[in-house]
Structure formats: structure tokens, C-alpha cells
PDB file of C-alpha atoms in Angstrom:
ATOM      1  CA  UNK W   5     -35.715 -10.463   7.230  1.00  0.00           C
ATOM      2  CA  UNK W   6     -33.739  -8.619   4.411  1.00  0.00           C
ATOM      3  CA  UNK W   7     -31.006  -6.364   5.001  1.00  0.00           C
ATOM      4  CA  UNK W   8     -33.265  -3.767   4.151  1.00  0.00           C
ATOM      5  CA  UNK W   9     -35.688  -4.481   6.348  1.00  0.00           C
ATOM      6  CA  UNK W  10     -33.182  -4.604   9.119  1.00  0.00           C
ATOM      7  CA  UNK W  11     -31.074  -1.326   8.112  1.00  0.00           C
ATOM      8  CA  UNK W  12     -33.901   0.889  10.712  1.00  0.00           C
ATOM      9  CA  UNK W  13     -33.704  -1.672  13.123  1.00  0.00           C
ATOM     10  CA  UNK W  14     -30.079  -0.888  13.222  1.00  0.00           C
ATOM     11  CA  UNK W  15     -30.312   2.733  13.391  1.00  0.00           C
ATOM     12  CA  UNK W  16     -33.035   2.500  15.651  1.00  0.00           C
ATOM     13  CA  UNK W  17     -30.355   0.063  17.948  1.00  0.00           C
ATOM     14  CA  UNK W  18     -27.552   2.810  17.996  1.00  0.00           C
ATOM     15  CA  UNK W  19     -30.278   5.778  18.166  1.00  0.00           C
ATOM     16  CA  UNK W  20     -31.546   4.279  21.666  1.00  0.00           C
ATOM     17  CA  UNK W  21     -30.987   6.666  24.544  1.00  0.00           C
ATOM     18  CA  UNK W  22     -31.838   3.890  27.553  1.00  0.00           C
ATOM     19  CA  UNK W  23     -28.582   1.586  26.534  1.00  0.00           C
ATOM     20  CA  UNK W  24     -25.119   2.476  26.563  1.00  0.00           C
ATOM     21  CA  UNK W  25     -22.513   1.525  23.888  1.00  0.00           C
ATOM     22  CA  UNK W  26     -22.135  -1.586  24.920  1.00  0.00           C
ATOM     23  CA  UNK W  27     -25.379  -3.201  25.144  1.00  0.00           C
ATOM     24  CA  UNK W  28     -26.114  -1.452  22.193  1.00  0.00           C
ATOM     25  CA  UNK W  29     -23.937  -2.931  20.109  1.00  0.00           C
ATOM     26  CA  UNK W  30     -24.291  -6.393  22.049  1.00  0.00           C
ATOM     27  CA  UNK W  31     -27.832  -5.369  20.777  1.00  0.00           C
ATOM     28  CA  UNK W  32     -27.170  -5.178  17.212  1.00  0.00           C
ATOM     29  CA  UNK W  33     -24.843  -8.955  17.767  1.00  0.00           C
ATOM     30  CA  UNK W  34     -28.113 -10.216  18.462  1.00  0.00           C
ATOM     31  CA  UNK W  35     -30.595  -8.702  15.873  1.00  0.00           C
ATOM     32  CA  UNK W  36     -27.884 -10.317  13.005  1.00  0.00           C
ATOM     33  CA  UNK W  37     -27.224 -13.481  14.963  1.00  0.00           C
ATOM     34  CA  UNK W  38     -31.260 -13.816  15.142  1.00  0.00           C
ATOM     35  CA  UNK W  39     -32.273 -12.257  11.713  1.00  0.00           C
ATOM     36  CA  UNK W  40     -29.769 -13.669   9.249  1.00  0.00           C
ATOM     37  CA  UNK W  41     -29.688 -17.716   9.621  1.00  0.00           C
ATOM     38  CA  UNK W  42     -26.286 -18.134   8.293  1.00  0.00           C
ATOM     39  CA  UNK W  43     -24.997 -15.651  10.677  1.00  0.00           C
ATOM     40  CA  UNK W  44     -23.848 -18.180  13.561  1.00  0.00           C
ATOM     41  CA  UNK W  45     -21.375 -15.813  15.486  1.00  0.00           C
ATOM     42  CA  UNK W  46     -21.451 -12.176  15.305  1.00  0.00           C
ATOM     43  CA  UNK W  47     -18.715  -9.558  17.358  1.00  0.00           C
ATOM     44  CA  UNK W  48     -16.958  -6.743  17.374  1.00  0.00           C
ATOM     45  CA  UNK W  49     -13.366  -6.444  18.229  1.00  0.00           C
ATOM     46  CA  UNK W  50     -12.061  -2.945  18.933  1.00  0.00           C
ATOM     47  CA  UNK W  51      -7.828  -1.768  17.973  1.00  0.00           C
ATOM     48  CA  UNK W  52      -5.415  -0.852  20.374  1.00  0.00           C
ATOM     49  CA  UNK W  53      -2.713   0.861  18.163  1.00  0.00           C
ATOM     50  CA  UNK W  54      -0.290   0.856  20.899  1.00  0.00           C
ATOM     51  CA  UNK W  55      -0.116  -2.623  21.364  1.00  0.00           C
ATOM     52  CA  UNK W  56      -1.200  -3.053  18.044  1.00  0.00           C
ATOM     53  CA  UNK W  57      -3.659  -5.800  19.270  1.00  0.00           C
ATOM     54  CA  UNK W  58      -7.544  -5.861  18.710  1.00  0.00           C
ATOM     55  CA  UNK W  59      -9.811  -6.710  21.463  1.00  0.00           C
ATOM     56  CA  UNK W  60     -12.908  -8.863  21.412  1.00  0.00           C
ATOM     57  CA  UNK W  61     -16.036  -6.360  22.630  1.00  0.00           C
ATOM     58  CA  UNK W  62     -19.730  -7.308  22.605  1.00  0.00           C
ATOM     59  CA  UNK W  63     -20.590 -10.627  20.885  1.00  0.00           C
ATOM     60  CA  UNK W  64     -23.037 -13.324  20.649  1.00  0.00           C
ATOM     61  CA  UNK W  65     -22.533 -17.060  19.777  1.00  0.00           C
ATOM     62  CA  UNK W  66     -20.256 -19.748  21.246  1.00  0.00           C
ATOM     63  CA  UNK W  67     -17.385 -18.649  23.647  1.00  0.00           C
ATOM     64  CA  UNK W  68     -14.417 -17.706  22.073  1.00  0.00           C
ATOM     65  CA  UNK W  69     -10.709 -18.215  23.573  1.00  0.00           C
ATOM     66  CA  UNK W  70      -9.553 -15.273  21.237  1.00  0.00           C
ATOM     67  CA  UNK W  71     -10.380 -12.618  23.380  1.00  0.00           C
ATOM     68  CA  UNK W  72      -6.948 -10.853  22.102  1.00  0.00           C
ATOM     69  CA  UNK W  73      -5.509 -10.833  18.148  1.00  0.00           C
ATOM     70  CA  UNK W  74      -2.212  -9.780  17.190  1.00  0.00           C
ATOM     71  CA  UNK W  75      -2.343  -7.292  14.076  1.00  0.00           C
ATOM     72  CA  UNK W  76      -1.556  -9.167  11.243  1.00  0.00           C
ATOM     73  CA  UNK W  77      -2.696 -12.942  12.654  1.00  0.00           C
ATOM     74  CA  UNK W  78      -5.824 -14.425  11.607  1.00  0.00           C
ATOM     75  CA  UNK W  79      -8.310 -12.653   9.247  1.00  0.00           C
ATOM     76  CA  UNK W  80      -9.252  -9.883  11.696  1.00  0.00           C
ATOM     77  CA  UNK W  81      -5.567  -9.228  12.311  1.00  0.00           C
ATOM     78  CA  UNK W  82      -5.338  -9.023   8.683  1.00  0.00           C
ATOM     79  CA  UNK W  83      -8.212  -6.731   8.559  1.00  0.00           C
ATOM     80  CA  UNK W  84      -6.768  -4.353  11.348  1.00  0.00           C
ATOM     81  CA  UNK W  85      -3.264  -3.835   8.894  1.00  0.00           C
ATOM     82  CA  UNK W  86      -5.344  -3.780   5.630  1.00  0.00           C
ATOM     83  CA  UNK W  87      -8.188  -1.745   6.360  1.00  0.00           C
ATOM     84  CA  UNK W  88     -10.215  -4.008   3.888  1.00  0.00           C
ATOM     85  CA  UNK W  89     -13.087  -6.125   4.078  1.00  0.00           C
ATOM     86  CA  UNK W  90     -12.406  -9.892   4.172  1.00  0.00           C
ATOM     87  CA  UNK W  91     -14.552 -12.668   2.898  1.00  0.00           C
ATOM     88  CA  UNK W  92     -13.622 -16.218   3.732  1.00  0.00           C
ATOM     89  CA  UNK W  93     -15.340 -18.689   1.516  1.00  0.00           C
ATOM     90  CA  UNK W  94     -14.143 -21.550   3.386  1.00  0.00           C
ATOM     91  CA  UNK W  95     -11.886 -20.830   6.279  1.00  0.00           C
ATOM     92  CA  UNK W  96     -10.184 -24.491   5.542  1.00  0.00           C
ATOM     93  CA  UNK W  97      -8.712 -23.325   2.464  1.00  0.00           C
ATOM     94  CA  UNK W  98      -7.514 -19.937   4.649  1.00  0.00           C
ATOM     95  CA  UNK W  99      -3.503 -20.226   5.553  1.00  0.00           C
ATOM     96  CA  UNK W 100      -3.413 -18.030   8.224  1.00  0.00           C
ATOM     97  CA  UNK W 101      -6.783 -18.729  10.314  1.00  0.00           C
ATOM     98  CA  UNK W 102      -7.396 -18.746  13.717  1.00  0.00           C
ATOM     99  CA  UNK W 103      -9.518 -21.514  14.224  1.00  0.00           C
ATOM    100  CA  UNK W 104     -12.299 -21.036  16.767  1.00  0.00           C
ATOM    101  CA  UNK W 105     -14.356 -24.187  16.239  1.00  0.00           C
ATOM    102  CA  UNK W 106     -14.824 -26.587  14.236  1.00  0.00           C
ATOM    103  CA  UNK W 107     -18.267 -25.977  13.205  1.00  0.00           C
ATOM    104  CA  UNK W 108     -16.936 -22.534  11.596  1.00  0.00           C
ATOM    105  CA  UNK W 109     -17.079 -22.868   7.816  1.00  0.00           C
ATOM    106  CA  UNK W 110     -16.631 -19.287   6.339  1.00  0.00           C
ATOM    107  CA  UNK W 111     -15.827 -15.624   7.734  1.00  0.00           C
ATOM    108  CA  UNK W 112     -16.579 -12.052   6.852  1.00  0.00           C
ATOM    109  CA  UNK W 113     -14.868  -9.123   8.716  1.00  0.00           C
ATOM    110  CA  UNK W 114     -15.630  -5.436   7.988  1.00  0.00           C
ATOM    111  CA  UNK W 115     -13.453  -2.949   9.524  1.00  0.00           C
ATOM    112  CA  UNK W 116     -14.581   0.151  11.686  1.00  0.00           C
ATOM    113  CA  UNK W 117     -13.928   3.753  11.029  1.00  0.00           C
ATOM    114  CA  UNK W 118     -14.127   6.189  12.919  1.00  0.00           C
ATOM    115  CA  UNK W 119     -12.587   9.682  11.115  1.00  0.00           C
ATOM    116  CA  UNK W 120     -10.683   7.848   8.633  1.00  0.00           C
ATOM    117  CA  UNK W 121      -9.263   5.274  11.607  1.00  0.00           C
ATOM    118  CA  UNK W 122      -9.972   1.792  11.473  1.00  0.00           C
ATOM    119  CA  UNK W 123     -10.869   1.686  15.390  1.00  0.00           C
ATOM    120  CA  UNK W 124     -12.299  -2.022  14.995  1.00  0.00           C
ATOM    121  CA  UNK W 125     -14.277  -4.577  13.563  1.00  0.00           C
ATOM    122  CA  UNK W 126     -17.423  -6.485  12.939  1.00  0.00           C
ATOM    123  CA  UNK W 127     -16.462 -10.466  12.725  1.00  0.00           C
ATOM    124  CA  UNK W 128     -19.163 -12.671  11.618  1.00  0.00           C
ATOM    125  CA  UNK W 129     -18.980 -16.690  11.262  1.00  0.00           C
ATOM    126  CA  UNK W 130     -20.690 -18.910  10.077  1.00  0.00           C
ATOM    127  CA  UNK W 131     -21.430 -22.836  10.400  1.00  0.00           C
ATOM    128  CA  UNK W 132     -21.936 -22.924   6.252  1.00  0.00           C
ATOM    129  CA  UNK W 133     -19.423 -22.858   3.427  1.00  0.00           C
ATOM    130  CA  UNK W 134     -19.600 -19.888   0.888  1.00  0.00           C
ATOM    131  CA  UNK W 135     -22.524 -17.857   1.981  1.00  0.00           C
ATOM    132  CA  UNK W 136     -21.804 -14.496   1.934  1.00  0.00           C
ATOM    133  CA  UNK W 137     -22.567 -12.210  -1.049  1.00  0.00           C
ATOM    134  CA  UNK W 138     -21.641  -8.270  -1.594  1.00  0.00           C
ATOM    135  CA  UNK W 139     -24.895  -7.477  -0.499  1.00  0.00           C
ATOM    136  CA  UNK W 140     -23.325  -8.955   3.185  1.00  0.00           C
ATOM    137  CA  UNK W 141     -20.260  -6.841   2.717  1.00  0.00           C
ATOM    138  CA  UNK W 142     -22.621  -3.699   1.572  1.00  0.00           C
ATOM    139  CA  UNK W 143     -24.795  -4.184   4.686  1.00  0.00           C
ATOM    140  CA  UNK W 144     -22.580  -4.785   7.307  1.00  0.00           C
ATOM    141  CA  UNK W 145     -20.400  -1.444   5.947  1.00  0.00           C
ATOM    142  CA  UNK W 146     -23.883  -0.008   6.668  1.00  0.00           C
ATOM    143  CA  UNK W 147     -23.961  -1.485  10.031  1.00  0.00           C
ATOM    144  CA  UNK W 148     -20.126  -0.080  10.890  1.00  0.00           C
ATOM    145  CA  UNK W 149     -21.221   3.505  10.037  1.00  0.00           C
ATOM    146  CA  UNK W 150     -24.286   3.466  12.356  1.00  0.00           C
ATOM    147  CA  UNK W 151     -21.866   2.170  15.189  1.00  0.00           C
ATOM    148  CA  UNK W 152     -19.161   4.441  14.222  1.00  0.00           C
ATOM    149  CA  UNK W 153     -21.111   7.459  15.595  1.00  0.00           C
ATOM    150  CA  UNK W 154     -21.157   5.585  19.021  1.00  0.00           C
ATOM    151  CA  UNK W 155     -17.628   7.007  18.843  1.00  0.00           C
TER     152      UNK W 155
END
């Protein structure tokens, strides 16, 4: 399925009266993680300026121990100080990486904003080297503004 094929399927996720935030963005985890074949993990982890600490939310794919990221450590603590996209090509070649598993090759992370606040994140892994594109980075910023009126 293309990304434009999947952009109403998205809407039509976060338009859903019957589920609440949660399962409806546990709901879009699973259309990507089913949809796009080089999309092996797919999450969202949500900011807690306070602590400045982001917090794993809804996800699908292998169990993660990072339930809890410092700003600043890994690439979605990176994300959370930059407010920028980040595409990992190969997360081998990545000096500050939290690894999660070895079968994790590469890693996108788009953050989430919610009036001009980046509030979270959408993390996605995958189990092949290099695969993402700007049509991945245009897409999932697609995604993030659907969620963002969950907010």
C-alpha cells in the first residue's frame, strides 16, 4: 500500500469515535507496522518537559526495555531537544544510539506538535539498512498532524 493510499486510513484511524486515544494511535502502530514491510517497529513516545524525559506510549513490534529516554540520549532524545526529524541510515554508524536489538538496522523519528510544542514522537525501526526516503519523512509528518488533534 502507498502512503497515499494509507493517508485516509489514517484520518479515518484518528476520526473514529468508538476508540480512545490510545487504541487509536496503537491503531495507527499497526496499520504502518502491517502496510509498510520495512517498517519492523513502530511507537510513539510522548515529552514530559518537567523531567525532561519522553515516555514510550502505544507501540507495536518487539518489547522494548526503553520505556523512559533522557532528552538528549539516543535519537529520540535528540529529537525531543532538536525538534527535527531524524533519519538513521544505519544505526551502527550512529554514536549516540540506544540499541534496542540487534536486528535494528536504521531509524526514523518525527517529532509531534501540538501548538508549536513538540509534545512527542513517532519512532519507527527497521530490520533493513538505508530504507527510508523523504517521501517516509513527508508521510509520517502527515501522520503526526492527524494525531496531533488527539490533543
Amino acid at each position: 500500500m502507498t502512503f497515499e493510499e494509507l493517508k485516509p486510513k489514517v484520518t479515518e484511524i484518528t476520526l473514529n469515535t468508538n476508540q480512545n486515544r490510545d487504541e487509536k494511535l496503537l491503531a495507527v502502530c499497526q496499520l504502518l507496522s502491517n502496510s509498510i514491510s520495512y517498517y519492523n517497529w513502530v511507537g510513539f513516545y510522548f515529552a514530559n518537559h518537567e523531567t525532561k524525559t519522553l515516555h514510550l506510549g502505544p507501540y507495536v513490534g518487539a518489547e522494548t526495555d526503553h520505556t523512559v529516554i533522557p532528552f538528549g540520549k539516543g535519537i529520540c532524545g535528540q529529537v525531543a531537544v532538536s525538534n527535527n526529524n531524524f533519519v538513521v541510515p544505519d544505526v551502527a554508524a550512529q554514536d549516540n544510539y540506544i540499541a534496542c536489538s540487534f536486528t535494528v538496522k536504521s531509524e526514523i523519528v518525527v517529532p509531534l506538535f501540538v501548538n508549536g510544542e513538540n509534545i512527542g514522537q513517532i519512532d519507527i525501526d527497521s530490520h533493513i539498512i538505508d530504507p527510508y526516503t523523504e517521501q517516509d519523512e513527508r508521510f509520517l509528518e502527515f501522520v503526526n498532524e492527524q494525531i496531533a488533534m488527539l490533543f
